[in-house]
């Protein structure tokens, strides 16, 4: 391809072609694959170390009135969602029941204990809502007819903002309430 | 031995000549209609953007009388912005672009009546959906998650519009199959290959949304069934919703691979790898959508994690693209005398908007891709999910990588199609650079606000509570507001150039003045399969690979959807807007 050049001219750098590039490409391909796999492994590691919150695969497991994570959004009466808020169970565990509806959360302020694992169950009475606690990685969708459940431990006392982060209508941006982390037994 | 004049064995392949002038004129015209419709949608969509940027700058302009007269709410504007930009602009542009390219690349004759019918049907779908959107009867945002309910017209229009894109798929695939029959043993030319693979990917991807809208939402919105399962719908939506981002970005890749080196004076250096890239996208784009649902209940963590793994794998073909296109550009720059490890970059034609637009789009995509990996990781996702970080992310992917590339394409494609001239290189160049700078600033502001915890899709500037006023976000708010103004200027410059060009008189023969450049830049993989490399032979049977792609999706979605269907909980619709 390249013709010999007359002396005196600076020879142009050789043009790239598939053969000169193939080696580099393969190396790059290998790096890309390794990077992707490493990414995956690090996420798995964060699962194991518990730094990633894990929404349970089936919401509201073993709650009365909730079957396969589903319930009737028009009738909470047969479920603990009839009285939203925190419960201290007989076995010492804490569970909280939260209803999202346009455009507020029930209870208006959720009180939780500091330093104790709490399982929070969230559902919606109408459309999709979001359950996002500012400054944490608690982020779950509230779906009508379904329960989202996750367990978390609040480590510091104080008041956290809870905002709806899924579009739910004209009042969406005002759907803000709070979670109060108490030192005393609530 | 007779060699066809169309396939000269040496040097680069020539574009096959289409000798029927009337046919070519009609093909160009339908392409132009698609492209112009796309940009009209973008014009309306983009004008709403700066208002939203002001909202995220802490300034609520939605109570001013003019806006109150035009928009019922922030959310109606946002629905228009999302639908027009992300769904309408992209689909129309891509339908024109990826119908024209393979037809020219293969030199095939397509049925023009069918092509026009498809265009008209797609436009009819758009107009149907536009009525409820404009009258605040479908303020659902572009994701239209039920049980928020819109007018049936919206769902029907959307189904017709998206369904029409499948007719384009059919026409392009049929064209390619006919070419294969007529040219046994030949390697599909690269541009046609990339288009066919992308359309096949889209057909697999679109199934989710088509099933959702046709079988769940339309009957429900018409009142034929009593309710809808929101989670099944959302899952079907994201079957399409993630892969759609590749449907947006692959047509830009085609431009980067096939035309960008040309605009810089170079050529593609490694064709087999390009083919591999597109096959990886065909196989791997769709079975990854659960990464949008980490926050959703009642889907097992194991399935979400499998989708996450596959998502990370889709990063590989993008990394390959960065390498190949980068190499092609370096090649071009060195051919112009560029030297040094990085010094060659100076030799690239930065003042040429047809060049700077796609290159800046690529730069933007490198950053956007990196952010996308954060979003896809289920460890990070809960921190950024549904925060302002997300629009920060996709304005440098679809909003720049795709949109800026398409803008750059329009600057030479419209002259090619119409024989009209780009009125001002300087203004066009200014539009391109301000778009890039504006979007970079926008992305910085929005990613930053998202990390602090500002949610997306919210009229945060008018929130009654003090939650956002108490956050340390003054700097990123300012950045977002400023970026909105930069982008407004950029958009006005671009649309001025575009409309002056469209409204000017025809001066040239487009074929000569702005030729389809790929014929010269393509590096031939060899014309014959028999002598081609293993990678070329592996990637050529696209129909079989299409089947594998569908199978993979069924494997990765079948069990998830079956379980959801078994536990379906239908709920009534609501209109809260
Ligand atoms: C002038 C340029 C633009 C500006 C200033 C702008 C601004 C914004 C802002 C601030 C948001 C966030 C709104 C919210 O979450 O409440 C947004 C959302 C969005 N933008 Fe843009 N944008 C522009 C152009 C584009 C382009 C070119 C595209 C795509 C081609 C695009 C697609 C979207 C989409 C899909 C959404 C999400 C809508 C939703 O959440 O439902 N935008 N835009
Ligand atoms: Cu909301
Ligand atoms: Cu995605």
PDB file of C-alpha atoms and ligand atoms in Angstrom, chain B residues 42 46 49-50 52-53 55-56 74 78 81-82 85-86 89 141-142 391 394-395 398-399 403 435 439 442 446 456-458 484 487-488, ligand 1:
ATOM      1  CA  UNK B  42     -38.262  18.141  19.157  1.00  0.00           C
ATOM      2  CA  UNK B  46     -37.257  21.238  23.779  1.00  0.00           C
ATOM      3  CA  UNK B  49     -37.043  21.995  28.775  1.00  0.00           C
ATOM      4  CA  UNK B  50     -35.682  25.343  30.005  1.00  0.00           C
ATOM      5  CA  UNK B  52     -38.107  22.602  33.830  1.00  0.00           C
ATOM      6  CA  UNK B  53     -34.492  23.600  34.260  1.00  0.00           C
ATOM      7  CA  UNK B  55     -37.814  24.616  38.306  1.00  0.00           C
ATOM      8  CA  UNK B  56     -34.682  22.718  39.240  1.00  0.00           C
ATOM      9  CA  UNK B  74     -45.822  21.301  35.419  1.00  0.00           C
ATOM     10  CA  UNK B  78     -43.260  17.290  31.538  1.00  0.00           C
ATOM     11  CA  UNK B  81     -41.418  17.044  27.001  1.00  0.00           C
ATOM     12  CA  UNK B  82     -40.797  13.357  27.663  1.00  0.00           C
ATOM     13  CA  UNK B  85     -38.407  14.231  22.824  1.00  0.00           C
ATOM     14  CA  UNK B  86     -37.807  10.712  23.922  1.00  0.00           C
ATOM     15  CA  UNK B  89     -38.462  12.698  17.946  1.00  0.00           C
ATOM     16  CA  UNK B 141     -45.483  11.277  31.937  1.00  0.00           C
ATOM     17  CA  UNK B 142     -43.885   9.320  29.160  1.00  0.00           C
ATOM     18  CA  UNK B 391     -32.487  13.195  34.182  1.00  0.00           C
ATOM     19  CA  UNK B 394     -30.107  10.737  30.320  1.00  0.00           C
ATOM     20  CA  UNK B 395     -29.690  14.236  28.992  1.00  0.00           C
ATOM     21  CA  UNK B 398     -30.304  10.394  24.710  1.00  0.00           C
ATOM     22  CA  UNK B 399     -30.436  14.184  25.142  1.00  0.00           C
ATOM     23  CA  UNK B 403     -29.897  14.248  19.876  1.00  0.00           C
ATOM     24  CA  UNK B 435     -25.638  22.362  23.199  1.00  0.00           C
ATOM     25  CA  UNK B 439     -25.785  19.788  28.598  1.00  0.00           C
ATOM     26  CA  UNK B 442     -27.019  20.672  33.115  1.00  0.00           C
ATOM     27  CA  UNK B 446     -28.711  17.634  38.086  1.00  0.00           C
ATOM     28  CA  UNK B 456     -36.932  13.988  39.776  1.00  0.00           C
ATOM     29  CA  UNK B 457     -40.356  14.651  38.199  1.00  0.00           C
ATOM     30  CA  UNK B 458     -41.441  17.130  40.846  1.00  0.00           C
ATOM     31  CA  UNK B 484     -31.410  25.843  30.776  1.00  0.00           C
ATOM     32  CA  UNK B 487     -29.697  25.298  26.002  1.00  0.00           C
ATOM     33  CA  UNK B 488     -32.507  27.639  25.054  1.00  0.00           C
TER      34      UNK B 488
HETATM   35  C1  LIG C   1     -33.261  22.508  25.907  1.00  0.00           C
HETATM   36  C2  LIG C   1     -32.879  21.334  26.264  1.00  0.00           C
HETATM   37  C3  LIG C   1     -33.459  20.576  27.421  1.00  0.00           C
HETATM   38  C4  LIG C   1     -33.653  20.979  28.712  1.00  0.00           C
HETATM   39  C5  LIG C   1     -33.296  22.310  29.326  1.00  0.00           C
HETATM   40  C6  LIG C   1     -34.259  19.864  29.412  1.00  0.00           C
HETATM   41  C7  LIG C   1     -34.594  19.869  30.753  1.00  0.00           C
HETATM   42  C8  LIG C   1     -35.185  18.826  31.423  1.00  0.00           C
HETATM   43  C9  LIG C   1     -35.409  18.753  32.845  1.00  0.00           C
HETATM   44  C10 LIG C   1     -35.019  19.821  33.850  1.00  0.00           C
HETATM   45  C11 LIG C   1     -36.010  17.579  33.098  1.00  0.00           C
HETATM   46  C12 LIG C   1     -36.401  17.041  34.462  1.00  0.00           C
HETATM   47  C13 LIG C   1     -37.791  17.292  34.772  1.00  0.00           C
HETATM   48  C14 LIG C   1     -38.246  16.551  35.979  1.00  0.00           C
HETATM   49  O1  LIG C   1     -37.726  15.473  36.305  1.00  0.00           O
HETATM   50  O2  LIG C   1     -39.145  17.076  36.643  1.00  0.00           O
HETATM   51  C15 LIG C   1     -36.198  16.897  31.856  1.00  0.00           C
HETATM   52  C16 LIG C   1     -36.791  15.662  31.701  1.00  0.00           C
HETATM   53  C17 LIG C   1     -36.722  14.911  30.560  1.00  0.00           C
HETATM   54  N1  LIG C   1     -36.109  15.257  29.370  1.00  0.00           N
HETATM   55 FE1  LIG C   1     -35.281  17.044  28.954  1.00  0.00          FE
HETATM   56  N2  LIG C   1     -34.427  18.826  28.538  1.00  0.00           N
HETATM   57  C18 LIG C   1     -33.937  19.218  27.314  1.00  0.00           C
HETATM   58  C19 LIG C   1     -33.873  18.444  26.166  1.00  0.00           C
HETATM   59  C20 LIG C   1     -34.223  17.125  26.104  1.00  0.00           C
HETATM   60  C21 LIG C   1     -33.969  16.267  24.980  1.00  0.00           C
HETATM   61  C22 LIG C   1     -33.272  16.685  23.700  1.00  0.00           C
HETATM   62  C23 LIG C   1     -34.470  15.058  25.295  1.00  0.00           C
HETATM   63  C24 LIG C   1     -34.497  13.781  24.505  1.00  0.00           C
HETATM   64  C25 LIG C   1     -34.323  13.636  23.263  1.00  0.00           C
HETATM   65  C26 LIG C   1     -35.057  15.160  26.605  1.00  0.00           C
HETATM   66  C27 LIG C   1     -35.705  14.129  27.248  1.00  0.00           C
HETATM   67  C28 LIG C   1     -36.219  14.199  28.515  1.00  0.00           C
HETATM   68  C29 LIG C   1     -36.944  13.137  29.142  1.00  0.00           C
HETATM   69  C30 LIG C   1     -37.274  11.776  28.551  1.00  0.00           C
HETATM   70  C31 LIG C   1     -37.276  13.591  30.424  1.00  0.00           C
HETATM   71  C32 LIG C   1     -38.012  12.818  31.514  1.00  0.00           C
HETATM   72  C33 LIG C   1     -39.420  13.150  31.586  1.00  0.00           C
HETATM   73  C34 LIG C   1     -40.044  12.459  32.750  1.00  0.00           C
HETATM   74  O3  LIG C   1     -39.417  12.321  33.794  1.00  0.00           O
HETATM   75  O4  LIG C   1     -41.176  12.017  32.582  1.00  0.00           O
HETATM   76  N3  LIG C   1     -34.880  16.419  27.067  1.00  0.00           N
HETATM   77  N4  LIG C   1     -35.667  17.678  30.828  1.00  0.00           N
END
